[in-house]
Tab-separated table of C-alpha atoms in Angstrom:
chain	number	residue	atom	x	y	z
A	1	UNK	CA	-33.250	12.611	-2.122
A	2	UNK	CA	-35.074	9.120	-3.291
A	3	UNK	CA	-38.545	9.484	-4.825
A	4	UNK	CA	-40.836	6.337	-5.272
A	5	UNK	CA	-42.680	5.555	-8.302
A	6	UNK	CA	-45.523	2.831	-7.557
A	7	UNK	CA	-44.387	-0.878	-7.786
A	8	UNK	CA	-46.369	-2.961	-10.729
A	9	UNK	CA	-49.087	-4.542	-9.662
A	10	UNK	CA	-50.273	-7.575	-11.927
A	11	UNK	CA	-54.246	-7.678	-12.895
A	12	UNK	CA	-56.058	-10.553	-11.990
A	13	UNK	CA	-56.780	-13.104	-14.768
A	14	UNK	CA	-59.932	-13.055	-17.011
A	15	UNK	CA	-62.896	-14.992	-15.129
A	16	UNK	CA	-66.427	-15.875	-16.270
A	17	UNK	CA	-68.870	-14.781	-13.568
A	18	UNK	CA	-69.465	-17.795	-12.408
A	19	UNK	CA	-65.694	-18.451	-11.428
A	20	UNK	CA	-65.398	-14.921	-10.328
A	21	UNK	CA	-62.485	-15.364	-6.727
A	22	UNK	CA	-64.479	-14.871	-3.381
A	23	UNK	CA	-64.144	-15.336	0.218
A	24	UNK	CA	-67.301	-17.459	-0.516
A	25	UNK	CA	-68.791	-17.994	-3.936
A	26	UNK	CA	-72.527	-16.770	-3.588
A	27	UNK	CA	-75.673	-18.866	-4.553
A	28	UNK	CA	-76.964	-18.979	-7.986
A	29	UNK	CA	-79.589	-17.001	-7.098
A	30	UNK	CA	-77.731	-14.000	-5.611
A	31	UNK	CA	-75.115	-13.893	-8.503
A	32	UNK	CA	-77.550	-13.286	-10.949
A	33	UNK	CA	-78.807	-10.551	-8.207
A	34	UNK	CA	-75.653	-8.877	-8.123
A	35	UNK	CA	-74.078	-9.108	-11.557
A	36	UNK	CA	-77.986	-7.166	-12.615
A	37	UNK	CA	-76.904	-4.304	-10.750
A	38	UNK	CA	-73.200	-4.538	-11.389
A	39	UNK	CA	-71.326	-2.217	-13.901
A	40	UNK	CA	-68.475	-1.973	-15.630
A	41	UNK	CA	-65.578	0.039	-13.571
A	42	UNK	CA	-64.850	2.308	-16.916
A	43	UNK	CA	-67.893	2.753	-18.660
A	44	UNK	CA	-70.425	2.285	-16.208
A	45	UNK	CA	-72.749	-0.345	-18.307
A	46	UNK	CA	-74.051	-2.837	-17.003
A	47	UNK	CA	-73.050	-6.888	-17.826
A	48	UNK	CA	-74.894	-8.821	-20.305
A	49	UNK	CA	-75.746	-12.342	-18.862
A	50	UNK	CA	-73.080	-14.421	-20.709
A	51	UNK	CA	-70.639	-11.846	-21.118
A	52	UNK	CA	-66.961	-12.411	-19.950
A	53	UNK	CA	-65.894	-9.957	-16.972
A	54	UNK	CA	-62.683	-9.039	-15.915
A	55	UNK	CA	-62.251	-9.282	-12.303
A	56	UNK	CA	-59.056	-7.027	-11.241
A	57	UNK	CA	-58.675	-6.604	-7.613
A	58	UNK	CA	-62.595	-6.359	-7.034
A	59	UNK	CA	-63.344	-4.272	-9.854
A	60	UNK	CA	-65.275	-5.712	-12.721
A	61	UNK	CA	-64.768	-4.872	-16.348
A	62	UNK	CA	-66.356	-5.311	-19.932
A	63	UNK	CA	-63.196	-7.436	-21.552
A	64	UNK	CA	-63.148	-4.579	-24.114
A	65	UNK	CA	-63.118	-1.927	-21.260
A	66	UNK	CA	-59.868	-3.673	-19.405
A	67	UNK	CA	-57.491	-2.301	-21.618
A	68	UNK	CA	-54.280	0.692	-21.575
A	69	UNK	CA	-55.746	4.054	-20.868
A	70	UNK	CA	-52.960	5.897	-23.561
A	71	UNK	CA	-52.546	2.735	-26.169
A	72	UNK	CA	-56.476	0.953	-25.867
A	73	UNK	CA	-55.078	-2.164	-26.142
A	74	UNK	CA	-55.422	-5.058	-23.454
A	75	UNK	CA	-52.521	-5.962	-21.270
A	76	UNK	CA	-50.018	-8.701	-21.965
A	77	UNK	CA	-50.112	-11.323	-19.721
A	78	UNK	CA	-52.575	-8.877	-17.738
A	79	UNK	CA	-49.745	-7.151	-16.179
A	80	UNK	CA	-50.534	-3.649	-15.787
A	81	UNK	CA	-49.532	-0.218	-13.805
A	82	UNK	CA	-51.552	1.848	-11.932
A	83	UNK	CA	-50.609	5.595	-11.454
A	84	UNK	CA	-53.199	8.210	-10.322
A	85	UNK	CA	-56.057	5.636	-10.180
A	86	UNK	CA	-55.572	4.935	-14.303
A	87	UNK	CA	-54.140	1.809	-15.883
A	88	UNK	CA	-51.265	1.381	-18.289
A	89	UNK	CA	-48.720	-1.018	-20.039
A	90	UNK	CA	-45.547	-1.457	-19.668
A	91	UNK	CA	-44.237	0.348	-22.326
A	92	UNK	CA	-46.676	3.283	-21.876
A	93	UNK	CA	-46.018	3.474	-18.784
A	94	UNK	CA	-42.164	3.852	-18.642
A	95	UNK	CA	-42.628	6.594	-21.835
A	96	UNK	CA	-45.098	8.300	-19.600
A	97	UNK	CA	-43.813	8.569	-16.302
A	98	UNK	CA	-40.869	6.377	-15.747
A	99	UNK	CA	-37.278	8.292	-16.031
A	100	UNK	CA	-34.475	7.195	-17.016
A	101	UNK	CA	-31.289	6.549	-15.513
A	102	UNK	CA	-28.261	8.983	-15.973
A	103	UNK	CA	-26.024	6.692	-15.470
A	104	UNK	CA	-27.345	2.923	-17.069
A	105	UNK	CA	-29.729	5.183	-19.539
A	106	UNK	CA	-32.548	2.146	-18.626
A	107	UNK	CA	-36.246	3.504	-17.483
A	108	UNK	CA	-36.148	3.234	-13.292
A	109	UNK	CA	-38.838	1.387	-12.052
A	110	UNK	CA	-39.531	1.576	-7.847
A	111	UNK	CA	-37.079	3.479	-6.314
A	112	UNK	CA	-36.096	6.725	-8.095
A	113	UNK	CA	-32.675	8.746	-6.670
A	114	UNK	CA	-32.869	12.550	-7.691
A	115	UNK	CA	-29.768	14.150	-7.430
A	116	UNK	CA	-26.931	16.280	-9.185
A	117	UNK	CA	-30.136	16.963	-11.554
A	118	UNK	CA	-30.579	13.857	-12.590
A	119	UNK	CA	-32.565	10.259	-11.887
A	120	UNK	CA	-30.501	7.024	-10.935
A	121	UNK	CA	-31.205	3.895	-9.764
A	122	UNK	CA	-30.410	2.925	-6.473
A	123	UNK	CA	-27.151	0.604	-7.383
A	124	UNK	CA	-26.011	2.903	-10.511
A	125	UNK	CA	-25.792	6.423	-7.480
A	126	UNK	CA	-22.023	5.261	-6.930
A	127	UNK	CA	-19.271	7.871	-5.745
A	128	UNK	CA	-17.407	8.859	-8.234
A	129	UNK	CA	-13.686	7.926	-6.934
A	130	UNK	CA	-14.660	4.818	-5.109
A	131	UNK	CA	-17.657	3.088	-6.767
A	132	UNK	CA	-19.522	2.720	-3.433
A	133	UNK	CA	-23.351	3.108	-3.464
A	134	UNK	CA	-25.011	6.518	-2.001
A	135	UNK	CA	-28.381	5.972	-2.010
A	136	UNK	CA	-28.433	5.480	1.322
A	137	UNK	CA	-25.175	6.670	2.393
A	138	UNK	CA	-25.535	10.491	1.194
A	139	UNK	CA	-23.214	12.413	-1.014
A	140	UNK	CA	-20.766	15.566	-1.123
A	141	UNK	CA	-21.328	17.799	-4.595
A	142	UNK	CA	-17.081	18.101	-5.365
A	143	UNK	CA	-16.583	19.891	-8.237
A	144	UNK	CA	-19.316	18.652	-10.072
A	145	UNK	CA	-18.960	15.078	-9.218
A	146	UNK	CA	-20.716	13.215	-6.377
A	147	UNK	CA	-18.541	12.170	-3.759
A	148	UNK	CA	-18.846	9.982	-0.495
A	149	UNK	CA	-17.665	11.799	2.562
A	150	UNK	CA	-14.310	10.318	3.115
A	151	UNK	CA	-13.553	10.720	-0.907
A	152	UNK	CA	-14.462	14.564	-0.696
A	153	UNK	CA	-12.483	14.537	2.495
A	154	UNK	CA	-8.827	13.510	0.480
A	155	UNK	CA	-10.400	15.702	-2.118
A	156	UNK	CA	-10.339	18.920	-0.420
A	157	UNK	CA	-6.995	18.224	2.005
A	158	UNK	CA	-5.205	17.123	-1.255
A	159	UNK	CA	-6.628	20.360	-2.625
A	160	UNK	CA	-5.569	22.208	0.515
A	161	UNK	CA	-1.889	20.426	0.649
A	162	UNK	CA	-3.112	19.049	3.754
A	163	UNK	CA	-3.356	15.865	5.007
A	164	UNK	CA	-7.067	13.689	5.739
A	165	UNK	CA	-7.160	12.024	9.467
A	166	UNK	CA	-7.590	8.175	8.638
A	167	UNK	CA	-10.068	7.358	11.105
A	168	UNK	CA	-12.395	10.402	10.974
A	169	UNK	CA	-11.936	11.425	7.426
A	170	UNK	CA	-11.618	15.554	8.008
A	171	UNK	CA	-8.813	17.624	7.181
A	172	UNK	CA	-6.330	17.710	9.923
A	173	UNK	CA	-5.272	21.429	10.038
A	174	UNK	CA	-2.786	21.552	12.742
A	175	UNK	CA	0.297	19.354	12.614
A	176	UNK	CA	-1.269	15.693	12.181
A	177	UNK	CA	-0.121	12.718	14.800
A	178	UNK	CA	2.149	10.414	12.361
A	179	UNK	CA	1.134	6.566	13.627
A	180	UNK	CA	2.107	3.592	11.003
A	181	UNK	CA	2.689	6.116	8.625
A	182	UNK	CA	-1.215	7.657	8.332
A	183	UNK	CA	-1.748	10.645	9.747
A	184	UNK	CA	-4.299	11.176	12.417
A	185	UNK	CA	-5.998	14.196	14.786
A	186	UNK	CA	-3.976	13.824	17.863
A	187	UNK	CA	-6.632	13.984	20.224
A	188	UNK	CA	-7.816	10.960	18.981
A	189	UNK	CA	-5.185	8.943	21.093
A	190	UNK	CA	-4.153	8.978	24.696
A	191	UNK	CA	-0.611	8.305	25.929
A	192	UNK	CA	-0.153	4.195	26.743
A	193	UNK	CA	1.444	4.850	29.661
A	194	UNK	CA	-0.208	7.793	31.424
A	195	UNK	CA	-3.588	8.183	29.711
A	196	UNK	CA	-3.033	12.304	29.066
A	197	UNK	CA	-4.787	13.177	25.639
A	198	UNK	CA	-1.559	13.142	23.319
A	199	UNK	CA	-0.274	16.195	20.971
A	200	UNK	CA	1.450	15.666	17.836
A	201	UNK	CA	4.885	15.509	19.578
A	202	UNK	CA	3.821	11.995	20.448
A	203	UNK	CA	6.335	8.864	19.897
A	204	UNK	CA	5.641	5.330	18.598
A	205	UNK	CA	7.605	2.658	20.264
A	206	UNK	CA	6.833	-1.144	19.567
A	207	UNK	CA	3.238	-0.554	18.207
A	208	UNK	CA	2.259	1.724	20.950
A	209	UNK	CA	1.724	5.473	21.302
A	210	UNK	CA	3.483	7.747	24.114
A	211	UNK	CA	3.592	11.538	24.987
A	212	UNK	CA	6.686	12.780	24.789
A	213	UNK	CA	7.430	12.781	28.448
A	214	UNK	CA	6.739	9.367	28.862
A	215	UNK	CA	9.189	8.259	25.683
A	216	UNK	CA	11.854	10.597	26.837
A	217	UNK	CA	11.935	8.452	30.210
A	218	UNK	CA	12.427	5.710	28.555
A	219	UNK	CA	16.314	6.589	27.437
A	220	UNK	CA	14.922	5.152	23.440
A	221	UNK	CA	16.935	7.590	21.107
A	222	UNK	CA	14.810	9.485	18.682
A	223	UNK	CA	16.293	9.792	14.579
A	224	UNK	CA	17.321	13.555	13.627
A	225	UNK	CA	15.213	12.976	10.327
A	226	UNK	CA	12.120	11.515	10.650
A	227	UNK	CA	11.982	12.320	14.777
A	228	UNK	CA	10.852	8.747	15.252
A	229	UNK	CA	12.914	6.145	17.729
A	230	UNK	CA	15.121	4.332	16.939
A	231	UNK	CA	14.969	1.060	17.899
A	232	UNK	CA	17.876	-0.944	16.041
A	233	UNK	CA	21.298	0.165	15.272
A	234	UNK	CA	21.819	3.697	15.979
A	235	UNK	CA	23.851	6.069	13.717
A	236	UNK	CA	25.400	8.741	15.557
A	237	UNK	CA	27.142	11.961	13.602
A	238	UNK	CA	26.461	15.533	13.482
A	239	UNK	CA	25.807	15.622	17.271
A	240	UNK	CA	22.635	13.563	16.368
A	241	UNK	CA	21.378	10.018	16.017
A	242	UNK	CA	20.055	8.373	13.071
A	243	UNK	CA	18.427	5.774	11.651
A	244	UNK	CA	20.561	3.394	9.037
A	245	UNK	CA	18.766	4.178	6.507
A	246	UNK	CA	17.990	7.965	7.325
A	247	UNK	CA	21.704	9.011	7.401
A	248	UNK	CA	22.017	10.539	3.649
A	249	UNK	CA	24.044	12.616	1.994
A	250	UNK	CA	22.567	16.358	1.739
A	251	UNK	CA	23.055	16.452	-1.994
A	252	UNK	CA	22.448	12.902	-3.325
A	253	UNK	CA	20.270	11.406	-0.728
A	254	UNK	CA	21.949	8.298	-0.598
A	255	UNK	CA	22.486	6.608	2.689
A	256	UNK	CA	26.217	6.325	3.773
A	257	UNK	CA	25.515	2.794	5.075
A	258	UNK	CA	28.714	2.254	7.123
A	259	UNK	CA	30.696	4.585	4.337
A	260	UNK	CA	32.996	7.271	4.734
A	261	UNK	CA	31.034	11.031	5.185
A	262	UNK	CA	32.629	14.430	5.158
A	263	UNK	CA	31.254	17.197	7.081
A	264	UNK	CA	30.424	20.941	6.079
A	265	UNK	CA	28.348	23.634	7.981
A	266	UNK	CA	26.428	20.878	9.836
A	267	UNK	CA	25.606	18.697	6.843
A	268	UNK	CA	26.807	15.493	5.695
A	269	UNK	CA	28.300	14.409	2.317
A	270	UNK	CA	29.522	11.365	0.139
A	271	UNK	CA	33.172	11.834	-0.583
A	272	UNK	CA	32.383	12.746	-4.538
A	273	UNK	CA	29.342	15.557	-3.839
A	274	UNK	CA	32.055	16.984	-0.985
A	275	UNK	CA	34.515	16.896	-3.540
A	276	UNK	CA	31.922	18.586	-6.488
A	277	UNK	CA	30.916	21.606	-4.055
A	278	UNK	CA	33.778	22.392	-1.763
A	279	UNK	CA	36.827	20.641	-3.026
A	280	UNK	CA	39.956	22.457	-4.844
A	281	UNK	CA	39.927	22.152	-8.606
A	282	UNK	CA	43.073	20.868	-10.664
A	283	UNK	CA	44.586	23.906	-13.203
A	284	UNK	CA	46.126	20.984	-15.532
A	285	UNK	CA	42.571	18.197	-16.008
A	286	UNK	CA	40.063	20.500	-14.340
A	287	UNK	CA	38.700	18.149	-12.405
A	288	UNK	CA	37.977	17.816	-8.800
A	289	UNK	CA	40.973	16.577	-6.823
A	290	UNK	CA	40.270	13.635	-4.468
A	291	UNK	CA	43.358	12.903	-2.745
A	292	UNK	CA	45.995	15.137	-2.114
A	293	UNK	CA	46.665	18.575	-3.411
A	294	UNK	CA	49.692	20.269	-4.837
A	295	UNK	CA	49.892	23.849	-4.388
A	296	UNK	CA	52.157	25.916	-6.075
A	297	UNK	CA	52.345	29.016	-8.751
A	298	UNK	CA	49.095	30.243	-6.121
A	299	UNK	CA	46.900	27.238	-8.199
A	300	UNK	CA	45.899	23.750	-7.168
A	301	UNK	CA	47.372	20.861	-9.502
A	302	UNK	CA	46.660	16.752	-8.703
A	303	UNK	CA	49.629	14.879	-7.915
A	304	UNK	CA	49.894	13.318	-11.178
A	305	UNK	CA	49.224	16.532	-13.711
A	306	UNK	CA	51.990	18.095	-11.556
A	307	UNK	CA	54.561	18.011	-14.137
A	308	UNK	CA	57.183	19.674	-16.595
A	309	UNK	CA	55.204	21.390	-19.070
A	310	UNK	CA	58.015	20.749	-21.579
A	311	UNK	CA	59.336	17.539	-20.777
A	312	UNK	CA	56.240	16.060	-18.806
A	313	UNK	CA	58.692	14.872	-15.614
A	314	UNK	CA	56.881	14.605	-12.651
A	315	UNK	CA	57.604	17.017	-10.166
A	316	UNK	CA	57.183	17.692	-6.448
A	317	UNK	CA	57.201	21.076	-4.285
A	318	UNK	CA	61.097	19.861	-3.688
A	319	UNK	CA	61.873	19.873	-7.042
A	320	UNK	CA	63.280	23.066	-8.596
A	321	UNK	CA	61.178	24.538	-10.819
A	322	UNK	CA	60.187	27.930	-12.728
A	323	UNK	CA	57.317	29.197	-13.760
A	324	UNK	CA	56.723	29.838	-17.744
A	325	UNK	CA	53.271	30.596	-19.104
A	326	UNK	CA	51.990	29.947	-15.920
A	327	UNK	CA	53.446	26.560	-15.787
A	328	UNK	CA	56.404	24.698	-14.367
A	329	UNK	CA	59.331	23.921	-16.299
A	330	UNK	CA	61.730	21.787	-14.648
A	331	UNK	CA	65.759	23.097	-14.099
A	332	UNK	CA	66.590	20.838	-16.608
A	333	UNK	CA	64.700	22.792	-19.674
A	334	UNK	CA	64.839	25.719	-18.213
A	335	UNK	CA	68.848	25.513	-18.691
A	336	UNK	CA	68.003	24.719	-22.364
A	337	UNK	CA	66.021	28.166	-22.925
A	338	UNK	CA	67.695	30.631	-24.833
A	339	UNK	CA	69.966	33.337	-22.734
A	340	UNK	CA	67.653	36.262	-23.671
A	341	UNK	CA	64.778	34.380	-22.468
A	342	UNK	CA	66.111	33.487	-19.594
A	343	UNK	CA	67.273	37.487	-18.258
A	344	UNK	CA	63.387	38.379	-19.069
A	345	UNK	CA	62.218	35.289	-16.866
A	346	UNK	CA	64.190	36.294	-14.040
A	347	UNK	CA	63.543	40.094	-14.915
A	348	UNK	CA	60.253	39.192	-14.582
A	349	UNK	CA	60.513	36.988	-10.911
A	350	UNK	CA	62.761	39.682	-9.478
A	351	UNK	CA	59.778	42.572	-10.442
A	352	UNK	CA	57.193	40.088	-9.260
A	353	UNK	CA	58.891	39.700	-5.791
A	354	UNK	CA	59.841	43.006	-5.223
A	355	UNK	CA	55.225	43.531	-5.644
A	356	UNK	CA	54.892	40.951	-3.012
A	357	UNK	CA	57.435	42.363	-0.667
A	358	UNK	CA	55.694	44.886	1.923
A	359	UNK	CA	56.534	48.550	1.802
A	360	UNK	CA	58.484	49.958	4.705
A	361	UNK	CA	57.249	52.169	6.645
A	362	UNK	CA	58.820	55.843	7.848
A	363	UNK	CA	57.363	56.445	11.322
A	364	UNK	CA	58.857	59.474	11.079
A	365	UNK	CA	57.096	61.464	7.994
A	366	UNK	CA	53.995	63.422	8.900
């Protein structure tokens, strides 16, 4: 994945031949005898007597000759790059060869990163999700982004609806081992008491890991919701035990804390969601009833809307009362009704009796 470009290197500086760096500077004599047969590293001519050489590295150049192989002109400050045995500036150079950066857009220089089809440098590689460097860490390709491992990891269980194991980073596809609230691979803990390689039935108690054999020896009671012990105050209803702050209502999810609950097929509810879904409805206000229930005239009625529908007295099941329009009317205004009304109200009782009255029987027809 990483691709080096050559480091600069920086030229020597311009000498006269006479300061030209040695192990040993030679004797008069024998610099004149080499610098007769020496010749210029680009154009192959020899030196003139008193002309100035360029000494770069051991190889000796007319100062005309030391220059950029693309631009002809001479170095600044002498600092050149080398790349397949030819010289160039700095600014050639980077045009030339260097790439740039798909991240900081900036020519890389050294140490090149090729990936997702592009060139980065080193520090600007970073995953995606978490900013940490890849260069030397690899990467995951995650729909079209580059990932570290553990990122792509949450990636694809997230993806999957699954959950990620904290300390090796996979996807946990059986039922994970719930420890401090992360998920884990079970079989990456053994029991604290007996050593056995634990499943994801395993219990925390006080910090520490069990199998379930082990806990159940123990006597700790384990919550009905989250299947956890319990190791404060214990709630028990429904046949179970629970946790405080686990004990809800089925509807509202609100714990009862010490309240009242009312129980229905199994479940538990606050006194108003009992009342909403399963309690008796008044005929007079429509509302849930709460507290006690009046039945009469085969409907439900509060205590309070119970009343005279003439004169609005309040009446009770020992009251006597008839029913008109499908309400109750007291003795008193039912004495002030007009005769004719009256004879079809109790026309009407006596034919609505009779209805309710079972038929005999004659066990002897065929």
């Amino acid at each position: 994945m990483a691709t080096w470009l050559g480091a600069p290197a920086a030229s020597g500086l311009y000498q006269r031949r006479q300061h030209r760096p040695g192990p040993k500077p030679p004797e008069p004599s024998n610099m004149s005898d080499a610098l007769a047969n020496a010749e210029c590293q680009r154009c192959q001519a020899r030196f003139g007597p008193t002309e100035r050489i360029v000494n770069s590295n051991g190889e000796l150049y007319h100062e005309c000759c030391f220059v950029c192989a693309q631009c002809f002109r001479p170095f600044p400050e002498g600092l050149f790059y080398e790349f397949e045995g030819r010289k160039y500036c700095e600014h050639d150079f980077q045009m030339l060869f260097a790439p740039c950066c798909g991240s900081c857009g900036e020519f890389i220089i050294g140490r090149v990163i090729k990936a997702m089809n592009t060139n980065w440098h080193p520090g600007c590689f970073r995953c995606e999700l978490c900013d940490v460097e890849l260069a030397d860490l690899g990467f995951v390709k995650n729909a079209g982004r580059h990932l570290c491992r553990p990122c792509h990891s949450r990636e694809k269980a997230k993806g999957l609806g699954k959950y990620i194991c904290q300390r090796c980073h996979l996807v946990i596809d059986e039922q994970p081992l719930m420890f401090r609230n992360d998920a884990y691979h079970p079989d990456h803990f053994n029991c604290t008491h007996c050593g056995k390689e634990l499943t994801a039935e395993a219990r925390e108690l006080k910090g520490e890991l069990y199998c379930l054999p082990c806990h159940d020896k123990m006597g700790v009671p384990i919550c009905g919701a989250c299947r956890r012990p319990i190791e404060g105050r214990v709630v028990n209803a429904l046949g179970k035990q629970w946790h405080v702050e686990h004990f809800v209502c089925a509807k509202c999810e609100k714990p009862f804390l010490g309240h009242r609950h009312y129980e229905k097929k199994g479940l538990a509810y606050c006194e108003t969601h009992y009342n909403q879904l399963f309690g008796d409805v008044c005929y007079n206000c429509s509302h849930v009833i709460e507290g006690d229930v009046v039945s009469a005239l085969n409907k439900a009625w509060c205590v309070n809307c119970f009343s005279c529908s003439t004169c609005n007295s309040k009446l009770t099941l020992k009251n006597k009362f008839v029913e008109f329009d499908m309400k109750p009317v007291c003795k008193k205004c039912y004495e002030k009704f007009p005769l004719e009304l009256k004879k079809r109200l109790k026309k009407l009782a006596d034919l609505t009796s009779r209805k309710a009255q079972p038929k005999p029987v004659d066990v002897n027809s065929t």
